[in-house]
Amino acid sequence: MSLNIFWFLPTHGDGHYLGTAEGARAVDHGYLQQIAQAADRLGFGGVLIPTGRSCEDSWLVAASLIPVTTNLKFLVALRPGIISPTVAARQAATLDRLSNGRALFNLVTGGDPDELAGDGLFLNHEERYEASVEFTRIWRRVLEGETVDYDGKHISVKGAKLLYPPLQQPRPPLYFGGSSGAAQDLAAEQVEMVLTWGEPPAAVAEKIAQVREKAAAHGRTVRFGIRLHVIVRETNEEAWAAADRLIAHVDDETIKKAQASLARFDSVGQQRMAALHGGSKDNLEVSPNLWAGVGLVRGGAGTALVGDGPTVAARVKEYADLGIDTFIFSGYPHLEESYRVAELLFPHLDVARPQRPEGANYVSPFGEMIANDVLPKAVSGRSELAREPGDPKSFASKLAPTGA
């Protein structure tokens, strides 16, 4: 099985060391462009763009990098409860068309109650997942060409529809990560790619089995991916030394402050990450070559695979044997580490190389949309290229040119 390997855009900051301004660098558009172009040229399939108040906006970052990349896909965040599902569907379709089918979407319910309150969202953990289920049902159906009426507990829409279809049919794939029971229920029902943070293989296997069972109850199958940092060097000794250097400026007081801040999160996944290291630098190798040092001061993905190329590849293959086909990697600093991963790790793996999608013959309607809702009349010799309002046929059924 060829593996899909993604990289990461550090829109919340980057540097040589964690927990300090020592060895840090400014992350501006030029730097993000360097990383994206490196990932594109090195053969990474895509990049994950993080979301939250500590990050630059993922949609704007993706849109700005489309013109300077060729094959790279952009995994951007959908935020239920913060944006309308219909507006999000229009944005998704636009990004997909403008990128020539290089848009992927990551459903992020959020795990920081303080941040969510700042964005006007005051739902508790269970309510957020209820709202996320409603959001995703609407978002999927609208992107797939339906006109949607939906009356939910948290979200209601009437006549929600999309006039300009996405390039990827029936819609771009949806990614999602979560460890709670509610998150697994949502994943089993609605998404294509279920993500996990880098826990030991036994814990990951348990989560995969749980989601597979729930998906089967819906008559579905899902794919799985994992989010990990990577510290790969020419020798294992060099790799472990690099891991130690990464947290060389992290003292006990910094760890204490970081863990106190992360403790307010109601994310089950974040709680599981914190439990791996317990807020201590002792015993950070929580599984062979799986190091929890990143999570001492960083929220979200907190573990790294550490070793030389063959060793890290062996650990990657252990996860792949569990059913994981997509790996979202990162490393500090992200520009240099993208090259190390490509040069030292890729030769030991079967890496799927990205291919640009077919254009599917889609172009926008000929003429301006009438009254914000009605397609212009077809010109002789040209087919209608989008659905008439109320037409039950799919977008794709009208994309073929006439006279072929």
XYZ file of C-alpha atoms in Angstrom:
404
model
C 0.000 0.000 0.000
C 1.437 3.371 -1.046
C 1.364 5.881 1.794
C 0.111 9.441 1.562
C 2.653 11.689 3.288
C 1.660 15.253 4.176
C 3.668 18.064 5.723
C 2.658 20.970 7.987
C 2.589 24.753 7.648
C 3.598 26.327 10.990
C 1.321 29.374 10.927
C 1.573 29.649 14.726
C 5.383 30.004 14.703
C 8.572 28.090 14.013
C 12.131 27.755 15.226
C 14.966 25.474 16.306
C 13.801 25.057 19.912
C 10.470 24.665 21.699
C 9.280 26.944 24.482
C 11.644 29.840 23.784
C 12.354 32.711 21.415
C 15.942 31.463 21.167
C 16.559 30.224 17.632
C 13.073 31.303 16.526
C 12.220 32.792 13.166
C 9.501 35.024 11.787
C 6.752 33.197 9.922
C 5.620 35.502 7.146
C 4.154 34.752 3.754
C 7.558 34.369 2.146
C 8.556 31.718 4.658
C 5.285 29.817 4.318
C 5.754 29.941 0.564
C 9.222 28.449 0.936
C 7.847 25.540 2.970
C 4.914 24.945 0.632
C 7.104 24.987 -2.461
C 9.631 22.682 -0.814
C 6.866 20.228 0.101
C 5.486 20.460 -3.433
C 8.839 19.732 -5.052
C 9.859 17.031 -2.579
C 6.764 14.929 -3.255
C 4.613 15.491 -0.176
C 0.977 14.964 -1.062
C -0.332 17.951 0.833
C 0.016 20.245 3.811
C -2.067 20.581 6.945
C -2.788 24.186 7.911
C -3.648 24.568 11.611
C -6.518 26.662 12.931
C -7.261 28.708 16.037
C -6.572 32.127 17.460
C -2.837 31.363 17.717
C -2.634 30.749 13.947
C -2.968 32.691 10.744
C -6.275 31.970 9.002
C -5.996 28.628 7.217
C -8.280 29.529 4.291
C -6.416 32.721 3.447
C -3.063 30.966 3.745
C -4.207 28.188 1.401
C -5.643 30.625 -1.132
C -2.416 32.647 -1.128
C -0.290 29.559 -1.821
C -2.338 28.075 -4.652
C -0.611 30.153 -7.378
C 2.903 29.261 -6.217
C 2.427 25.474 -6.026
C 1.514 22.844 -8.582
C 0.478 19.504 -7.086
C 0.316 20.195 -3.360
C -3.062 19.772 -1.656
C -4.204 22.020 1.165
C -6.000 20.625 4.215
C -7.939 23.553 5.695
C -10.255 23.770 8.677
C -14.034 23.789 8.798
C -15.282 25.298 12.060
C -18.833 24.207 12.991
C -20.658 26.708 15.155
C -18.490 29.577 13.941
C -19.580 29.665 10.297
C -22.740 28.715 8.416
C -22.519 25.282 6.726
C -23.886 26.783 3.508
C -21.307 29.576 3.444
C -18.614 27.007 4.262
C -19.804 24.876 1.326
C -19.522 27.842 -1.043
C -16.042 28.614 0.246
C -15.037 24.974 -0.109
C -16.284 24.742 -3.684
C -14.518 27.980 -4.609
C -11.215 26.878 -3.098
C -11.519 23.534 -4.835
C -12.131 25.113 -8.233
C -9.446 27.777 -7.891
C -6.881 25.194 -6.791
C -7.807 22.786 -9.616
C -9.056 20.153 -7.195
C -6.344 20.505 -4.549
C -8.619 21.348 -1.613
C -9.178 19.051 1.365
C -11.204 19.881 4.464
C -10.612 19.145 8.123
C -13.600 19.314 10.473
C -12.435 20.957 13.728
C -14.950 21.173 16.555
C -12.465 22.890 18.874
C -11.281 21.877 22.318
C -10.483 25.162 24.091
C -13.603 26.620 25.764
C -11.907 30.012 26.285
C -11.027 30.359 22.610
C -14.458 29.203 21.504
C -16.151 31.702 23.816
C -14.053 34.413 22.212
C -15.506 33.375 18.862
C -19.040 33.469 20.267
C -19.497 29.721 20.715
C -20.706 28.710 24.192
C -21.693 25.072 23.650
C -20.278 22.381 25.896
C -18.369 19.351 24.579
C -21.397 17.180 23.799
C -23.376 20.082 22.333
C -20.487 20.994 20.047
C -20.521 17.513 18.601
C -24.290 17.673 18.152
C -23.825 20.929 16.229
C -20.934 19.436 14.249
C -23.118 16.518 13.151
C -25.797 18.920 11.911
C -23.239 21.170 10.218
C -21.620 18.277 8.389
C -24.886 16.771 7.182
C -25.828 20.069 5.595
C -22.342 20.844 4.258
C -21.991 17.464 2.570
C -25.418 17.497 0.940
C -25.082 21.048 -0.354
C -21.670 20.303 -1.889
C -23.083 17.168 -3.496
C -25.653 19.269 -5.363
C -28.768 18.954 -3.230
C -31.120 21.727 -2.212
C -31.342 21.241 1.523
C -34.019 21.945 4.102
C -32.831 21.036 7.575
C -34.319 21.788 10.969
C -31.916 20.726 13.707
C -31.405 21.400 17.368
C -28.545 23.815 16.693
C -28.691 24.612 12.950
C -31.596 25.157 10.562
C -31.490 26.036 6.874
C -34.155 26.356 4.184
C -33.397 26.077 0.498
C -29.640 25.826 1.058
C -27.919 25.156 -2.271
C -24.776 25.645 -4.287
C -24.791 27.135 -7.784
C -21.148 26.492 -8.636
C -20.017 22.898 -7.984
C -16.665 21.772 -6.618
C -14.208 20.270 -9.062
C -13.805 17.050 -7.082
C -16.927 14.954 -7.385
C -19.180 14.331 -5.634
C -17.284 16.694 -3.299
C -13.824 17.098 -1.737
C -13.066 14.511 0.960
C -13.626 15.356 4.619
C -11.000 14.708 7.318
C -11.720 14.660 11.037
C -9.938 13.821 14.270
C -11.407 13.088 17.677
C -11.057 10.577 20.492
C -14.315 10.849 22.425
C -17.295 8.605 21.856
C -19.212 11.486 20.283
C -16.309 12.167 17.929
C -16.153 8.535 16.876
C -19.902 8.506 16.210
C -19.578 11.550 13.952
C -16.577 10.080 12.135
C -18.314 6.758 11.556
C -21.337 8.435 9.996
C -19.931 11.272 7.943
C -16.226 11.528 7.117
C -13.832 9.825 4.733
C -10.585 10.186 6.676
C -10.353 9.682 10.454
C -7.243 11.208 12.036
C -5.548 10.418 15.324
C -2.648 12.000 17.129
C 0.458 9.885 17.597
C -0.316 7.554 20.459
C 1.422 4.188 20.916
C 0.354 1.622 18.302
C -1.787 -0.418 20.720
C -3.863 2.644 21.633
C -4.208 3.617 17.978
C -5.292 0.081 17.071
C -8.023 0.234 19.707
C -9.380 3.508 18.335
C -9.322 2.200 14.762
C -11.258 -0.903 15.772
C -13.880 1.187 17.574
C -14.435 3.521 14.616
C -14.516 0.661 12.119
C -17.216 -1.084 14.133
C -19.308 2.070 14.319
C -18.828 2.804 10.612
C -19.898 -0.724 9.703
C -23.148 -0.137 11.572
C -23.824 2.659 9.049
C -22.817 0.425 6.139
C -19.676 2.515 5.627
C -15.925 2.109 5.571
C -13.487 4.899 6.437
C -9.795 5.528 5.984
C -7.355 6.427 8.732
C -4.508 8.896 9.140
C -2.135 9.914 11.910
C -0.530 13.220 12.907
C 3.073 12.994 14.110
C 6.260 15.014 14.375
C 9.397 13.415 12.970
C 13.027 13.750 14.065
C 15.030 11.755 11.531
C 18.805 11.848 11.168
C 21.526 9.704 9.587
C 22.003 7.767 12.829
C 19.768 6.966 15.803
C 22.232 8.694 18.120
C 22.039 11.921 16.136
C 18.241 11.755 16.117
C 17.950 11.363 19.891
C 20.462 14.160 20.407
C 18.312 16.375 18.168
C 15.256 15.498 20.263
C 17.089 16.547 23.418
C 18.187 19.811 21.782
C 14.627 20.621 20.753
C 13.597 20.991 24.416
C 16.945 22.261 25.691
C 15.421 25.608 26.712
C 12.276 24.130 28.285
C 12.506 24.324 32.073
C 10.094 23.022 34.702
C 8.388 26.396 35.118
C 7.671 26.627 31.381
C 6.232 23.093 31.392
C 4.077 23.930 34.404
C 2.630 27.031 32.728
C 2.011 25.187 29.458
C 0.287 22.248 31.114
C -1.865 24.556 33.268
C -3.044 26.321 30.123
C -3.743 23.063 28.273
C -5.593 21.620 31.275
C -8.586 23.854 30.576
C -9.208 22.043 27.280
C -12.152 19.648 27.253
C -10.669 17.722 24.322
C -10.318 14.010 25.077
C -7.488 13.794 22.562
C -5.591 16.561 24.339
C -6.064 14.796 27.664
C -4.650 11.593 26.158
C -1.633 13.487 24.809
C -0.944 15.014 28.239
C -1.213 11.638 29.941
C 1.679 10.299 27.864
C 4.279 12.528 29.537
C 2.502 13.588 32.739
C 4.144 17.011 32.611
C 7.626 15.605 33.235
C 10.798 15.254 31.186
C 11.341 11.801 32.664
C 10.583 8.733 30.523
C 9.570 10.606 27.360
C 10.000 7.566 25.111
C 6.448 6.277 25.564
C 6.780 3.519 22.948
C 9.792 2.395 20.909
C 11.050 5.513 19.080
C 7.876 7.437 19.990
C 8.880 10.527 21.993
C 6.411 12.707 23.926
C 8.687 15.700 24.461
C 6.872 17.986 22.027
C 3.687 17.788 24.094
C 5.393 19.280 27.149
C 4.766 22.751 25.748
C 2.687 22.257 22.604
C -1.024 21.585 22.366
C -2.406 19.114 19.879
C 0.028 16.674 18.306
C 2.644 16.091 20.999
C 4.682 13.069 19.926
C 7.495 12.483 17.468
C 9.026 9.468 15.783
C 12.764 9.581 16.463
C 15.551 7.674 14.730
C 17.436 7.090 11.520
C 15.602 6.538 8.244
C 15.187 2.747 8.455
C 14.129 2.894 12.117
C 11.491 5.580 11.614
C 10.274 3.800 8.480
C 9.817 0.606 10.501
C 7.647 2.489 13.015
C 5.656 4.081 10.205
C 5.017 0.641 8.739
C 3.760 -0.568 12.141
C 1.069 2.104 12.000
C 0.397 1.318 8.348
C -0.166 -2.331 9.277
C -2.988 -1.149 11.564
C -4.751 0.354 8.556
C -3.332 3.886 8.449
C -2.591 5.131 4.937
C -2.057 8.861 5.536
C 0.717 10.386 7.666
C 0.795 14.099 8.464
C 4.331 14.883 9.563
C 6.100 17.985 10.845
C 9.440 18.949 12.360
C 11.344 21.953 13.694
C 12.254 24.068 11.810
C 9.745 23.031 9.173
C 11.668 24.124 6.100
C 14.862 22.214 6.869
C 13.055 19.211 8.299
C 10.919 18.804 5.179
C 14.143 18.089 3.295
C 15.455 15.710 5.959
C 12.231 13.696 5.911
C 12.186 13.526 2.127
C 15.868 12.629 1.852
C 16.289 10.297 4.826
C 12.830 8.724 5.261
C 11.115 8.638 1.870
C 13.620 6.189 0.311
C 12.559 3.591 2.898
C 8.810 3.941 2.256
C 6.412 3.422 -0.632
C 5.263 7.039 -0.954
C 2.269 7.892 -3.123
C 3.207 10.712 -5.466
C 0.432 13.274 -6.010
C -1.301 13.578 -9.359
C -3.266 16.555 -10.532
C -6.992 15.825 -10.960
C -8.840 15.978 -14.241
C -10.638 19.242 -14.884
C -13.936 17.388 -15.471
C -14.757 19.905 -18.264
C -16.240 22.288 -15.721
C -16.301 26.007 -16.472
C -18.498 28.670 -14.944
C -21.874 29.449 -16.571
C -21.686 31.587 -19.732
C -22.831 34.957 -18.536
C -23.636 36.531 -15.201
C -25.977 34.740 -12.793
C -29.451 36.275 -13.060
C -31.025 37.688 -9.882
C -28.540 35.789 -7.730
C -30.318 32.504 -8.468
C -31.095 31.829 -12.157
C -28.690 30.502 -14.763
C -28.358 32.444 -18.024
C -30.037 30.781 -20.976
C -27.819 28.375 -22.863
C -26.197 29.689 -26.018
C -26.548 27.613 -29.161
C -23.767 25.053 -29.242
C -23.042 25.348 -25.551
C -24.488 23.112 -22.860
C -25.776 24.271 -19.518
C -22.906 23.705 -17.123
C -24.674 23.832 -13.794
C -27.984 22.632 -12.453
C -31.179 24.552 -12.887
C -32.788 25.319 -9.523
C -34.743 22.256 -8.447
C -33.123 19.932 -10.979
C -32.423 16.650 -9.101
C -29.600 15.627 -11.392
C -26.067 15.817 -10.101
C -23.631 18.534 -11.123
C -21.526 16.002 -12.980
C -24.386 14.928 -15.243
C -24.320 18.295 -17.045
C -20.610 18.811 -17.342
C -20.039 16.966 -20.633
C -19.887 19.217 -23.723
C -22.549 18.810 -26.392
C -21.733 17.325 -29.786
C -19.024 15.068 -28.422
